[in-house]
Short mmCIF file of C-alpha atoms in Angstrom, two decimals:
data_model
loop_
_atom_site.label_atom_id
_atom_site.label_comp_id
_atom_site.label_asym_id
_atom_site.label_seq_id
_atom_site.Cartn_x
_atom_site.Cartn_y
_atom_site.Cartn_z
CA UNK L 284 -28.57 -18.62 -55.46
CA UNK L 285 -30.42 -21.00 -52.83
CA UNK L 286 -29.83 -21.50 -49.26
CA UNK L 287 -27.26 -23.98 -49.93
CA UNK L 288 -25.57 -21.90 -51.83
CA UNK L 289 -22.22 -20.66 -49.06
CA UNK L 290 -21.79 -17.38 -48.66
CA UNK L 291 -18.69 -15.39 -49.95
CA UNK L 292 -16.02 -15.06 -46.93
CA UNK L 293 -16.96 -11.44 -45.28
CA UNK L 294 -14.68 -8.50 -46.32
CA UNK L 295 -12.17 -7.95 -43.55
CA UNK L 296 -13.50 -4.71 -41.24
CA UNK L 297 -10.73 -1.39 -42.21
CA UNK L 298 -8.40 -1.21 -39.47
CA UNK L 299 -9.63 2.34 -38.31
CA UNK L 300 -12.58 0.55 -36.22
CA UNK L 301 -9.30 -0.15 -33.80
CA UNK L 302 -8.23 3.28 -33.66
CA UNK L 303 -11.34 4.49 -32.79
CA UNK L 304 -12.33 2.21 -29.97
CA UNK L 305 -12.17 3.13 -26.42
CA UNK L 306 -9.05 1.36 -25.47
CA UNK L 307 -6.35 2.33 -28.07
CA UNK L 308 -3.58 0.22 -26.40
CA UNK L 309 -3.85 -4.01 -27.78
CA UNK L 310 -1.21 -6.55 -27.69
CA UNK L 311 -0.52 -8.53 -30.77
CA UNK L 312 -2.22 -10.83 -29.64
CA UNK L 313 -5.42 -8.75 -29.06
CA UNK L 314 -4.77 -7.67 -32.62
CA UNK L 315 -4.64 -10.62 -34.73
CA UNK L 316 -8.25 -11.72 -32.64
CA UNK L 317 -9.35 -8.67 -34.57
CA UNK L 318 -7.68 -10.02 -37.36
CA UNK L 319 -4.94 -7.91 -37.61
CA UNK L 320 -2.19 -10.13 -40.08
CA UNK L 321 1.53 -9.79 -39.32
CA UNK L 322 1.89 -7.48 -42.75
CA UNK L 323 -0.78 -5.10 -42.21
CA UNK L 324 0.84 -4.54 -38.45
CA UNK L 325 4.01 -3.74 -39.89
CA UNK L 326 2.74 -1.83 -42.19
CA UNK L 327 0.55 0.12 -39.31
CA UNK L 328 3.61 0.30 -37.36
CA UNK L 329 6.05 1.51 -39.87
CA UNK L 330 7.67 4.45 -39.56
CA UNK L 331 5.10 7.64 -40.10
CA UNK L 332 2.02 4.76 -40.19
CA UNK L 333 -0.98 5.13 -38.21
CA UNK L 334 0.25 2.91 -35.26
CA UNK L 335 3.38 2.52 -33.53
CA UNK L 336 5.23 0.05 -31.37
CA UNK L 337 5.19 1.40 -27.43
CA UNK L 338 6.55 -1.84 -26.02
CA UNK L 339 7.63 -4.77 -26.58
CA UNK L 340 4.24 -6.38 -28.14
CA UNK L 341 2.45 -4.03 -27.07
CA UNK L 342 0.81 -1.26 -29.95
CA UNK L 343 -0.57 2.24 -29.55
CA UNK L 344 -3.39 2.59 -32.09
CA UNK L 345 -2.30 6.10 -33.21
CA UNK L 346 0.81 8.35 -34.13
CA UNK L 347 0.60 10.72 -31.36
CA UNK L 348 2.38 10.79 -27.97
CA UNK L 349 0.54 8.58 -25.59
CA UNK L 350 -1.58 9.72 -22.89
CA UNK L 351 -0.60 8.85 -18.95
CA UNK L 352 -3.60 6.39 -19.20
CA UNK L 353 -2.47 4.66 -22.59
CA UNK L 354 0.98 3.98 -20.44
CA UNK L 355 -0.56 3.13 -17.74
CA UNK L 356 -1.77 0.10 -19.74
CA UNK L 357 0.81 -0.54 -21.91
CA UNK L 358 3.09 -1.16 -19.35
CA UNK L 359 0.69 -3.49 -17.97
CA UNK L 360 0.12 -5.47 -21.10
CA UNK L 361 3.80 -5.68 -21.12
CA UNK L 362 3.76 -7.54 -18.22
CA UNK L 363 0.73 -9.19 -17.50
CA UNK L 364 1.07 -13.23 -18.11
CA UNK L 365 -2.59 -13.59 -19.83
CA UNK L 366 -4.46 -16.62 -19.51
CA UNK L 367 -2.89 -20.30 -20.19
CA UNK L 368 0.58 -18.96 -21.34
CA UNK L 369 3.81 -19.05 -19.59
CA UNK L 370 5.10 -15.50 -21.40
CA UNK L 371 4.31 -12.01 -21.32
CA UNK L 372 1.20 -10.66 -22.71
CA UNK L 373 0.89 -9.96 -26.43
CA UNK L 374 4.41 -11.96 -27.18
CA UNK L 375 3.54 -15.83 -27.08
CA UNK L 376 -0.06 -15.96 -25.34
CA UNK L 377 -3.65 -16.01 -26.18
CA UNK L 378 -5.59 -13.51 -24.62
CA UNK L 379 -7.68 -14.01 -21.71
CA UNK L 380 -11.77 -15.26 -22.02
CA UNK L 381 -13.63 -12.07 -21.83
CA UNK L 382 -15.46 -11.34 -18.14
CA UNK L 383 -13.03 -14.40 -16.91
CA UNK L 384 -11.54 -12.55 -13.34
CA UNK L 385 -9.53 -14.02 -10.22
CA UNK L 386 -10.39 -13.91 -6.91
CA UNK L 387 -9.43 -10.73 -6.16
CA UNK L 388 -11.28 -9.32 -9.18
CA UNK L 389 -8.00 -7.81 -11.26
CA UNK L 390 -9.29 -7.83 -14.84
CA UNK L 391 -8.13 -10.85 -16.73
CA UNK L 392 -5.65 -8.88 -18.63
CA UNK L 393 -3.08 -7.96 -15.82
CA UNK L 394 -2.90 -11.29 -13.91
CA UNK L 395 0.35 -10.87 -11.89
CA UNK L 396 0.84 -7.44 -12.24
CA UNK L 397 0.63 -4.17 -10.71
CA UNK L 398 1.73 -0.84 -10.69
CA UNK L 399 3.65 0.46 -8.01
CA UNK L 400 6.29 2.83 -7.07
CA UNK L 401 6.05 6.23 -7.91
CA UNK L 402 3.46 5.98 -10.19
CA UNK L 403 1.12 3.97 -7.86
CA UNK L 404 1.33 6.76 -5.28
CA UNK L 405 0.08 8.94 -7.43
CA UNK L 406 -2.70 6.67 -8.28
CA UNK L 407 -3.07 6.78 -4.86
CA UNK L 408 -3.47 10.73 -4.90
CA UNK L 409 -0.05 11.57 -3.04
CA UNK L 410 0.55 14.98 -4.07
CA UNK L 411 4.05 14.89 -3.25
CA UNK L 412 4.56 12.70 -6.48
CA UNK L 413 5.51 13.41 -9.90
CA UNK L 414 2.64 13.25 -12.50
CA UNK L 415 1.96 10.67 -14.11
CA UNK L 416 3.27 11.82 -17.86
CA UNK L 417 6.38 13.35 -16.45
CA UNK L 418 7.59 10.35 -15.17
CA UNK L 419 10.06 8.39 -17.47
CA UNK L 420 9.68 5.02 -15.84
CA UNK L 421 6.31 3.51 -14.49
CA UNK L 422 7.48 0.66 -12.36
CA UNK L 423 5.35 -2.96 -12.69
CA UNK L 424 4.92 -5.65 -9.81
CA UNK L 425 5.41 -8.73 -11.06
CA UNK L 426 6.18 -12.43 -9.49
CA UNK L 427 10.15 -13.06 -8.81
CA UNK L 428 10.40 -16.03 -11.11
CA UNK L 429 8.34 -14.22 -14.37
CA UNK L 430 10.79 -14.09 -16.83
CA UNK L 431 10.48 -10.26 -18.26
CA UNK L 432 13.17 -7.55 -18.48
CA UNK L 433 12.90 -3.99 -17.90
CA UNK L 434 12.44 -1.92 -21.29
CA UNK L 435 11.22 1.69 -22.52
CA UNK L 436 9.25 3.08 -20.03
CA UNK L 437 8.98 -0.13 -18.03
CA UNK L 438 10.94 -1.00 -15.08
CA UNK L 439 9.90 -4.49 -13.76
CA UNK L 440 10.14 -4.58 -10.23
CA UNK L 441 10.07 -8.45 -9.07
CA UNK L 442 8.31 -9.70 -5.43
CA UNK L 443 8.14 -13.39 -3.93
CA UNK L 444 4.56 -12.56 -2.82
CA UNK L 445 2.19 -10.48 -5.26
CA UNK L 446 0.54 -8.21 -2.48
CA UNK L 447 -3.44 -7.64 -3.11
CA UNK L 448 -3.97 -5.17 -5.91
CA UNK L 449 -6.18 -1.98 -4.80
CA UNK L 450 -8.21 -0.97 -7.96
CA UNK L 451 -7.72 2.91 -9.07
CA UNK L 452 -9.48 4.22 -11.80
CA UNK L 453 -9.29 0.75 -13.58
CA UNK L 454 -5.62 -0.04 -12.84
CA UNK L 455 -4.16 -2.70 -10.43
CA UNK L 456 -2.03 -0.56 -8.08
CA UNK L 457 0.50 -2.11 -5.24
CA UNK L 458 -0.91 -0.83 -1.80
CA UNK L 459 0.51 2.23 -0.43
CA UNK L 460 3.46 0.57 1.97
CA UNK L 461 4.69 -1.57 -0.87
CA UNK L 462 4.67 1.61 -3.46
CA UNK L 463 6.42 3.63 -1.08
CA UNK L 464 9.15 0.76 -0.39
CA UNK L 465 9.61 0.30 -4.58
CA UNK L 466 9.20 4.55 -4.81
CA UNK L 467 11.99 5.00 -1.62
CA UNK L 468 14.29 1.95 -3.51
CA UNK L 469 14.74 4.55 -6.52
CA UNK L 470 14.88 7.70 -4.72
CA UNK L 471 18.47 8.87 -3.08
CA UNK L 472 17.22 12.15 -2.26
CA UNK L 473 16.46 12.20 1.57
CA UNK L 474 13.74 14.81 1.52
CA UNK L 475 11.65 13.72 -0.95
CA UNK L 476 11.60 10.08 0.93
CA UNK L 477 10.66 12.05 4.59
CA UNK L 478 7.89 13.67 2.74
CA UNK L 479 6.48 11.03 0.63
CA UNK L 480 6.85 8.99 4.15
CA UNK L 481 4.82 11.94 5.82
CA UNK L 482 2.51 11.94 3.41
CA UNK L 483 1.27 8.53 3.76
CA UNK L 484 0.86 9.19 7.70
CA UNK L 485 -0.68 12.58 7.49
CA UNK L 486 -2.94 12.07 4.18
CA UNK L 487 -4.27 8.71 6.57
CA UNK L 488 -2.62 6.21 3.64
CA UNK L 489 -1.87 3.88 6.32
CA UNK L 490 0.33 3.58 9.43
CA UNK L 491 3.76 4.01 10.30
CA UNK L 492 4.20 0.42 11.67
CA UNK L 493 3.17 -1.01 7.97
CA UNK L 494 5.81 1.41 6.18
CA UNK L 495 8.69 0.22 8.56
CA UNK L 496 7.61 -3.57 7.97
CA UNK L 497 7.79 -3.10 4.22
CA UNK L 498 10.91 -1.06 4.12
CA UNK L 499 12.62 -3.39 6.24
CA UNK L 500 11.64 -6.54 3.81
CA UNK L 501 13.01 -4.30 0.95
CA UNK L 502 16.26 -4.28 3.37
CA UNK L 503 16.13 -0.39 3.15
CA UNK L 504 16.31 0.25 6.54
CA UNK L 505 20.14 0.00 5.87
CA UNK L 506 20.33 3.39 4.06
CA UNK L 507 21.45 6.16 6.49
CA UNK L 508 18.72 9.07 4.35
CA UNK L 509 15.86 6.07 5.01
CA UNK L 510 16.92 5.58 8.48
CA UNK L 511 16.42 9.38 9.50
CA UNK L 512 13.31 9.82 7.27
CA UNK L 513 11.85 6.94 9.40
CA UNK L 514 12.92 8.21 12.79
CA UNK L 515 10.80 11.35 11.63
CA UNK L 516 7.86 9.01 10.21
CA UNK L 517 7.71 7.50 13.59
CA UNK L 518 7.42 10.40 15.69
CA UNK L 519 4.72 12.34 13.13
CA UNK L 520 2.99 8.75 13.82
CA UNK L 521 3.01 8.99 17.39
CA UNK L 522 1.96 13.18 17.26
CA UNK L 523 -0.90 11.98 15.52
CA UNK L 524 -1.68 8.63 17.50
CA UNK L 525 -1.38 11.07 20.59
CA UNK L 526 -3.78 13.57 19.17
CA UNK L 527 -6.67 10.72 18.42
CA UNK L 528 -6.29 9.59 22.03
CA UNK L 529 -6.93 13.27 23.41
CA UNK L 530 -10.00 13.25 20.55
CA UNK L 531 -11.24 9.56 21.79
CA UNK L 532 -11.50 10.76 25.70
CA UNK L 533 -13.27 14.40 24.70
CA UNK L 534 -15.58 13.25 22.09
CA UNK L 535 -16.93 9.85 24.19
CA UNK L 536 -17.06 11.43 27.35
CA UNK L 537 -14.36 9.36 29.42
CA UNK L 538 -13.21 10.85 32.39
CA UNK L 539 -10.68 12.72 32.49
CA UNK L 540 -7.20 10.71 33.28
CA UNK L 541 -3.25 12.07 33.70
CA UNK L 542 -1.42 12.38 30.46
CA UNK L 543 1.99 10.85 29.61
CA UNK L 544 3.21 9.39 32.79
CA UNK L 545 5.59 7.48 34.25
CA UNK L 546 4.51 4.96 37.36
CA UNK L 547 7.21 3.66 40.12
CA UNK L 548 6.97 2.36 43.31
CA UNK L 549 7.31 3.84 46.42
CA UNK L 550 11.40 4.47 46.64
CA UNK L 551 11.52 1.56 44.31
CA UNK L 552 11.93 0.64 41.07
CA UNK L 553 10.43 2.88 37.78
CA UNK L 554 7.28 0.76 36.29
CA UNK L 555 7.25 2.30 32.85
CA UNK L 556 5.73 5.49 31.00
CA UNK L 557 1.87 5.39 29.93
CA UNK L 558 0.32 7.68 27.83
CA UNK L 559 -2.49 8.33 30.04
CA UNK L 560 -3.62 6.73 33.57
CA UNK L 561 -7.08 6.87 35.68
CA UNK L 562 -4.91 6.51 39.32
CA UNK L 563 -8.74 5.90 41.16
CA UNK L 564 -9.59 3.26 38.61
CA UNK L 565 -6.20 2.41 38.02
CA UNK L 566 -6.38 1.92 34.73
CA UNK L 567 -3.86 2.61 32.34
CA UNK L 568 -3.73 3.23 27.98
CA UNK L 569 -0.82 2.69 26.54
CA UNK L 570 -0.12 3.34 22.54
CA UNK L 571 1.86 0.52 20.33
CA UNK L 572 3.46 2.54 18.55
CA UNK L 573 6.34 -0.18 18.42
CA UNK L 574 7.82 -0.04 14.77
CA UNK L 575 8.76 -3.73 13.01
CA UNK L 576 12.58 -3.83 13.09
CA UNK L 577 15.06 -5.92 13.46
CA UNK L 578 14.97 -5.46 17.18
CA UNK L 579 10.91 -5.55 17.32
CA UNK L 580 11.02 -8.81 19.11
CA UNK L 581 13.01 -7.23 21.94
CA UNK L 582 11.20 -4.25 21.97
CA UNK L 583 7.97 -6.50 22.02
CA UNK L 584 9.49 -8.73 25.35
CA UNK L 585 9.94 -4.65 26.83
CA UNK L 586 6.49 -4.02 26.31
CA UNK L 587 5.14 -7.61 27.63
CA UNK L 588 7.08 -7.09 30.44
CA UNK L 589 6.31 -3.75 31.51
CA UNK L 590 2.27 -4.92 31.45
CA UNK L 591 2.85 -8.28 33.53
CA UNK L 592 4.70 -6.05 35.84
CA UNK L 593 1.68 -3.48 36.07
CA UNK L 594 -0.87 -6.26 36.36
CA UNK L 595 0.18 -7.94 39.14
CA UNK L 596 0.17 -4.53 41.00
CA UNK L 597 -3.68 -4.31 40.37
CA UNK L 598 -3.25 -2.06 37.22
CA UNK L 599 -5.35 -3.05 33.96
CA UNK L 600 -3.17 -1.56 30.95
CA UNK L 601 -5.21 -1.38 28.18
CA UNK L 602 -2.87 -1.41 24.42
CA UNK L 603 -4.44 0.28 21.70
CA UNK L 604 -2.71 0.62 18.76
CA UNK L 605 -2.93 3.75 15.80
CA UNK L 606 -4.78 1.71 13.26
CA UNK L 607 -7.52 0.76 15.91
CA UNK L 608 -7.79 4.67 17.22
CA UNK L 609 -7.82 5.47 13.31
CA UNK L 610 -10.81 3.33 12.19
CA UNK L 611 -12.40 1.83 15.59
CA UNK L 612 -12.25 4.85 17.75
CA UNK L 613 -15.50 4.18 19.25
CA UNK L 614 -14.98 0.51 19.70
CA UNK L 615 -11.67 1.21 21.65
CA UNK L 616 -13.32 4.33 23.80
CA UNK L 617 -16.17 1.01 24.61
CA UNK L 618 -13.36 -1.05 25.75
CA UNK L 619 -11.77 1.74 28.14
CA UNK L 620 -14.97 2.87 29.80
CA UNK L 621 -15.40 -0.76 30.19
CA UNK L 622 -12.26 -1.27 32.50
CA UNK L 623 -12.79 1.88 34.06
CA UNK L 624 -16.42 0.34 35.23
CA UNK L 625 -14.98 -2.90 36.00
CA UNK L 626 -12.41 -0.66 39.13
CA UNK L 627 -15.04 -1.32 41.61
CA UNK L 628 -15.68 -5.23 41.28
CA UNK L 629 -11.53 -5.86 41.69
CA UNK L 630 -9.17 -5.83 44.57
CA UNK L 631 -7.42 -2.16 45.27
CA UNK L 632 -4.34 -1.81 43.70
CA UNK L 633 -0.84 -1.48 44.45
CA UNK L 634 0.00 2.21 45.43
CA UNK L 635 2.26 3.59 43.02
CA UNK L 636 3.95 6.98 42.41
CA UNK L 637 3.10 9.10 39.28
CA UNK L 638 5.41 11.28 37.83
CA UNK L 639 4.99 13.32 34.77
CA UNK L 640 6.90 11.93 31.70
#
């Protein structure tokens, strides 16, 4: 033999290198990269073979039970569109150029899709969700027009807008107000909804105000269970809002002011309630805790008005909302002792008549 002599074709590698990777969940596609032929996956998948079918073209590389992690992926190699193709992954595509990612960095296998609902809160470390492996169905995020049906322990939840995926552990995972719409969609028991809703205020998840906006574009806000869970939501929100203002004035050292008000004028008309009001200064701190309804654009005119009203008077309302007291609550303690130091270079204000609320 001389160097021109070609080399026999190399021996196919056994199929157990597969198995014994780290990621024991491949599409077909995947597979037949590996070279993997159509017989020798039937014969894998057969029944009592090594391998088995979990989804739709989607293959577990062993016999056992899979773990919450293997169906974790599986579902999203169900419905992940991979690179170039217009169908689901594993079924008609190729797979996607390895370290290829999209903007927001979801790995190239799960373009367009997310886990959410139930599942995704849990992801998210909600303890008032089931585990992972006791849950029959893991619900994916995909786009509206992706042609894909729900099947095994998939249930394809469809979305005009793909929200940003948070990473967990790996996984794409909806954010927590767009899990909790998907979770509340499936769930007709009231209590669990009010405390997966209280969990997501109390554990800090995210505000009430984002909740309401999502369950309202999931037209949930229709449900009568949903409706009272959320009238509880919004009042833990504003407990807990309230509490962070009393923390904000202690821990920066703002002067004392009167708590939970309401202003009128002298045997005239009522001027609205504050949360709290410095009457030398006259400056006043008022929480939006307004909740995005159907009627928030009234509710927003109510608010508008009440501060035009207090402003001409000589009052400086400052708004601070739960998010900022949550994650800025320096910045907005900066921006009260500020108007409290501006008092002195305006004109008095209007006298006015506080009353507790």
């Amino acid at each position: 033999m001389n160097h021109n002599t070609p080399l026999p074709p190399a021996s196919p590698r056994p199929l157990l290198h597969l198995a014994a990777g780290r990621r024991r969940v491949l599409t077909v596609a995947q597979l037949r990269t590996h070279g993997v032929t159509t017989a020798e996956l039937t014969e894998q998948c057969r029944p009592g073979g090594a391998w088995q079918q979990l989804l739709p073209g989607v293959v577990l590389l062993h016999p056992g039970p899979p773990t919450s992690e293997e169906r974790l992926h599986a579902v999203l190699l169900y419905a992940a569109r991979e690179s170039g193709t217009p169908g689901a992954a594993g079924v008609t595509g190729v797979p996607a150029q390895p370290g290829a990612e999209d903007p927001h960095g979801t790995p190239p296998a799960y373009r367009e899709a997310m886990i959410t609902g139930q599942a995704a809160l849990t992801l998210h470390g909600f303890t008032s969700t089931p585990p992972l492996l006791s849950l029959e169905k893991i619900d994916v995020l995909v786009p509206r027009l992706r042609r894909l049906r729900s099947t095994g322990c998939a249930r394809v939840i469809r979305t005009p807008v793909l929200p940003v995926p948070r990473q967990v552990t790996g996984v794409p995972v909806a954010p927590v107000p767009r899990a909790l719409a998907d979770a509340v969609a499936e769930l007709p028991d009231a209590g669990v909804v009010r405390r997966l809703l209280t969990e997501a205020v109390r554990g800090g998840h995210c505000e009430p105000a984002s909740i309401v906006r999502e369950l309202n574009q999931a037209k949930l806000l229709g449900r009568p269970h949903v409706v009272d869970a959320v009238d509880s939501l919004l009042a833990e929100g504003r407990a807990i809002a309230e509490d962070r203002l009393y923390r904000m004035v202690r821990e920066y050292g703002l002067p004392d002011p009167v708590w939970n008000v309401d202003l009128r004028l002298p045997g005239g008309p009522h001027l609205g309630g504050l949360d709290a009001y410095w009457p030398e200064q006259a400056v006043a701190v008022e929480l939006d805790t307004r909740a995005p309804r159907q009627d928030e654009d009234a509710m927003w005119s109510e608010y508008a008005r009440k501060r035009e009203t207090l402003e001409r008077l000589g009052i400086t309302v400052v708004h601070i909302t739960p998010r900022k007291l949550r994650d800025a609550m320096e910045q907005q303690a900066t921006v009260v002792r500020t108007a409290l130091m501006a008092a002195g270079d305006r004109d008095p204000a209007a006298y006015v008549v506080v009353l507790p609320r």
